[in-house]
């Protein structure tokens, strides 16, 4: 066998030489994949162990010598033919394959990192010349046996060369000369157009080594030269590149007509014109290249786009890696060290699974051995790391040093070696202390180890309050002399007491509150049902507890060496009773119509994860430190402490640095991947379905007694997809409905906070005290946003604005809450948006489908009625439960003061974290919320309350503020009557657009006017200022569009301009013109075009609604008009949507241009294989997570769940979604930036400020101040060159440093993208400063 191995090795080595020569002599990557893949296969086999070689088929390892030579010769001929064919095919796109820098050829081991023009020496039989750049393909082809076909091709090329030389003089006049030093490989203007790219690729090779890092460091102009190879490194070559395009442009015509006629004078003129156009375009590309190279040097680290290739590599196996990490952390958490160690080894041993391991995965096991002080085990893991081709990072050395610190007999030499190794790897001790996440006493142990050799060492921690990069907020952070940060109306002791209450609620993870339905009198039947349910739940708990323990025993005995992820550790993270409580709670919350298995399972899995995260923080001894820091933090907010000139985030970071010993507060836990939560949840649902049963005669003793399941697993259809569904048995539903239980149990994060939220101090830390919260809400499973945020150096303005919104204290409007609850418990009211109970739902008709007395059409009609009745019941139940939750939470908090922590979506739009009850909710929830802090109305406060009331009614939209105020004064009698007798008076408030907020405002006005001095009346009421079609305002400002700006109140006017009425008027003019021309549908529409018909479409056009969507919106409005002939609805809506779009195009010319530019940019970017990314003016990185959908099947014992994943970064982008979503998402990111800027400056002015996207709230006293800040920040925002900066970013991200895979893309598309991104839409003459004077900009 040893002889066999020697022979195999020698033969492989021989073949390696052959294939290396073969690979080197070819310079087109498109035509040599076969060669390179064969060669890489050979190299792979060389690297294999002798045993692996023996296992292979001997006849393959030792091929016959003649066969090998013959195969190489055939491949070389094939390569020549392919290359020649490519030259022939590129008729009008010279540079289809000219991006090549021949990246696939590895640098020779001798150190020559560039390709020379001569090939390496070889035996005469194997010799293959590499042509010099001036040689023709035909000459090369003749070295191997040239065919008749190739001779014809050569002849054709000679003809092209003659034409080219004839036109060369004309073109030289048009092309802008750029003299540069000639490279060795350049042969000047004599070279063929087809070989021009080879000069460039060779030059690029000499200036850029083959590794990725060096390529990344190339100047932008070098990269563009390498890709845009029409700019060659000499004047003559530039001319040749210019001419290279010309003959190919007419080559099709030449091929068709060369036998009959030669190219005429006219054709030649056309060719010259084409050449001039190309030359002009070339000049544009050169100018763009120059501008880009200047821009590169100006990019700051905070928004510097990373190379595209690295992005995709980093997220390539994120889900699998997260699953592995969460599994290992779970094993360690429950103390199952053997399982963790064996699992890591099983992953490491198999190459296909080893690629999913990162250094951080190995570090998890290292930490375990560090706790035990077993340094030899850590050494073994270091060897595994090296074996996996990974480098130790700060976490690895941290574990090693911790282990040394725990060992009292550790020798200084060992520590010194560790520290010197760290230094060799480019890692510093200070970075270790500032970046590593410490748990329990790990930090102190590491410090102990370091002080063995450096007794006086003290970690140097850098403050995170670095200067903000965005020019928009530089003054905000640097000039604070006149800032007056608001305090809360609490003493420090009160805030500290509130912290303890919130902490205990989050520790429990759940909170049980009284339902508002508890106020109803208890009937005999209700008491009976409640008792039955309580008994059943006690039984179910015992049954589930037993079932869980039995299943865990089975799982525990499975092979721990198995590489597959086992659910056992996840079922040990909590006490068994806690899993049972979670399952029982989910049964109580299940709607009568059931819930999809996927949603129910995901909910269960997330609840387990939340409880586990809280327990982790306890185990890591984080809670005590959190309490110490929070108690010190309250000094900033409390009213009985000194004034601070510092922001909450800055104060928190300062306190963390001062109390750096002990565990780290920020991060460290791995978020469970969606697939893990789903799998765990499905396992729990399966247990519930199989274990939970009830007696069939529990409600009716006449039935036979038998145990029946309370939950059914069934299938239903959503559209065309079949989905698994969990439905409760009707007996259970009936018991729950009749019991009308008085208690509701919620997760703690559903409730508002009882103390001010923790400030967001990093992307991983803020909001709730213990409950895990994401800074950016994303689609379940999407990680690309998190990756971007972690790379971002400075998000301070974004974090500070979220903290400002979260620090606003709230309380309940109790009189209004009581009125709403009384209506809720008394059959509700559809008109007032209070859902009625299910007793008011339509009865579901029962009929026998097999009854022969029914006809087929009657059966179909009855089936439709049944379906509609069931749908109505389901909708009513959902709405009723939603209202029940909101009102019950509000009633629970009726005597409390509370806070809403905030986070944001991927566009930067902010949202309160509690999902049910918050100020972003419906009219009902907004009406019962008021500011906890009261402020006197002041001289104009009462007027603002009255104007706000008129705004809430939806009337007087075209009136001035003075007109609205006068109208309010004329209806004071109705206002006071509404306040005094809301349910028994004239009920004027019920006809308002927002009735409950109108009633609340009536009550506030009544209290103010009846006070001794209205100017001194303390008001807690929030007054709203709403943007006037805010999306169009941003578009008009971007395009400096005078007409558009006037239409959306950017321009000062006496009365507010109503864009919807303006568009309706324009549409009516178009319709009248068409009606005169005899168009029937235009005549039918006479008298039906109103503001209401077009409003929704106008509003949503700016957010990307298509003509199809717009037609559906208009169709819906027309159906609401009883007099409109129903037979004309389709034609009318089709006709009107065209007119609305035309009207908008005329009114907002700049808007359409910008929208089209954004859409087309996104289309070309996504076609090139990349998702669209940008950075807001405040530095928030945004990425659109729309990819082509892939299906992933989760196999469980219940059913196979098909997951449609549309955010997987390994999939190509979804071009349609990317292009349609970019304009609205970009505008949303601007409106969120404007809101954040307003929030920051209102905070520094001492104002209370909250927002509902483009609707800003403050006290009546401070409306004028907020309006001033709002306008100033809008002008400041749009004073930035937003579109130019976007263009620069996109150019740098997608056109500089072309990634490897893009070399196979057509150059035409790349050039189109380059030129499109550089061509920023032109702007008009609107003066932005006029916005400051516009009364109705926000009103």
mmCIF file of C-alpha atoms in Angstrom, residues 401 404-405 410-412 415-416 419 429 433 443-460 660-661:
data_model
loop_
_atom_site.group_PDB
_atom_site.id
_atom_site.type_symbol
_atom_site.label_atom_id
_atom_site.label_comp_id
_atom_site.label_asym_id
_atom_site.label_seq_id
_atom_site.Cartn_x
_atom_site.Cartn_y
_atom_site.Cartn_z
ATOM 1 C CA UNK A 401 -6.686 34.204 32.075
ATOM 2 C CA UNK A 404 -5.192 31.143 35.705
ATOM 3 C CA UNK A 405 -6.718 33.647 38.117
ATOM 4 C CA UNK A 410 -0.448 29.487 38.728
ATOM 5 C CA UNK A 411 3.120 30.304 37.711
ATOM 6 C CA UNK A 412 3.917 33.793 36.352
ATOM 7 C CA UNK A 415 0.488 34.133 32.437
ATOM 8 C CA UNK A 416 3.373 35.897 30.687
ATOM 9 C CA UNK A 419 -0.174 37.751 27.479
ATOM 10 C CA UNK A 429 -5.467 43.848 27.604
ATOM 11 C CA UNK A 433 -11.577 44.484 29.743
ATOM 12 C CA UNK A 443 -13.606 40.058 35.627
ATOM 13 C CA UNK A 444 -12.002 39.909 39.065
ATOM 14 C CA UNK A 445 -10.425 36.517 38.279
ATOM 15 C CA UNK A 446 -8.924 37.821 35.015
ATOM 16 C CA UNK A 447 -7.574 40.832 36.883
ATOM 17 C CA UNK A 448 -6.058 38.491 39.497
ATOM 18 C CA UNK A 449 -4.206 36.595 36.759
ATOM 19 C CA UNK A 450 -2.865 39.754 35.109
ATOM 20 C CA UNK A 451 -1.681 41.126 38.437
ATOM 21 C CA UNK A 452 0.450 38.013 39.005
ATOM 22 C CA UNK A 453 2.880 39.491 36.454
ATOM 23 C CA UNK A 454 1.764 43.154 36.455
ATOM 24 C CA UNK A 455 0.882 43.944 40.101
ATOM 25 C CA UNK A 456 -0.038 47.588 39.400
ATOM 26 C CA UNK A 457 -2.169 46.962 36.302
ATOM 27 C CA UNK A 458 -5.426 48.922 36.150
ATOM 28 C CA UNK A 459 -7.711 48.572 33.083
ATOM 29 C CA UNK A 460 -8.126 51.742 31.014
ATOM 30 C CA UNK A 660 -16.913 48.385 36.295
ATOM 31 C CA UNK A 661 -16.136 45.486 38.650
#
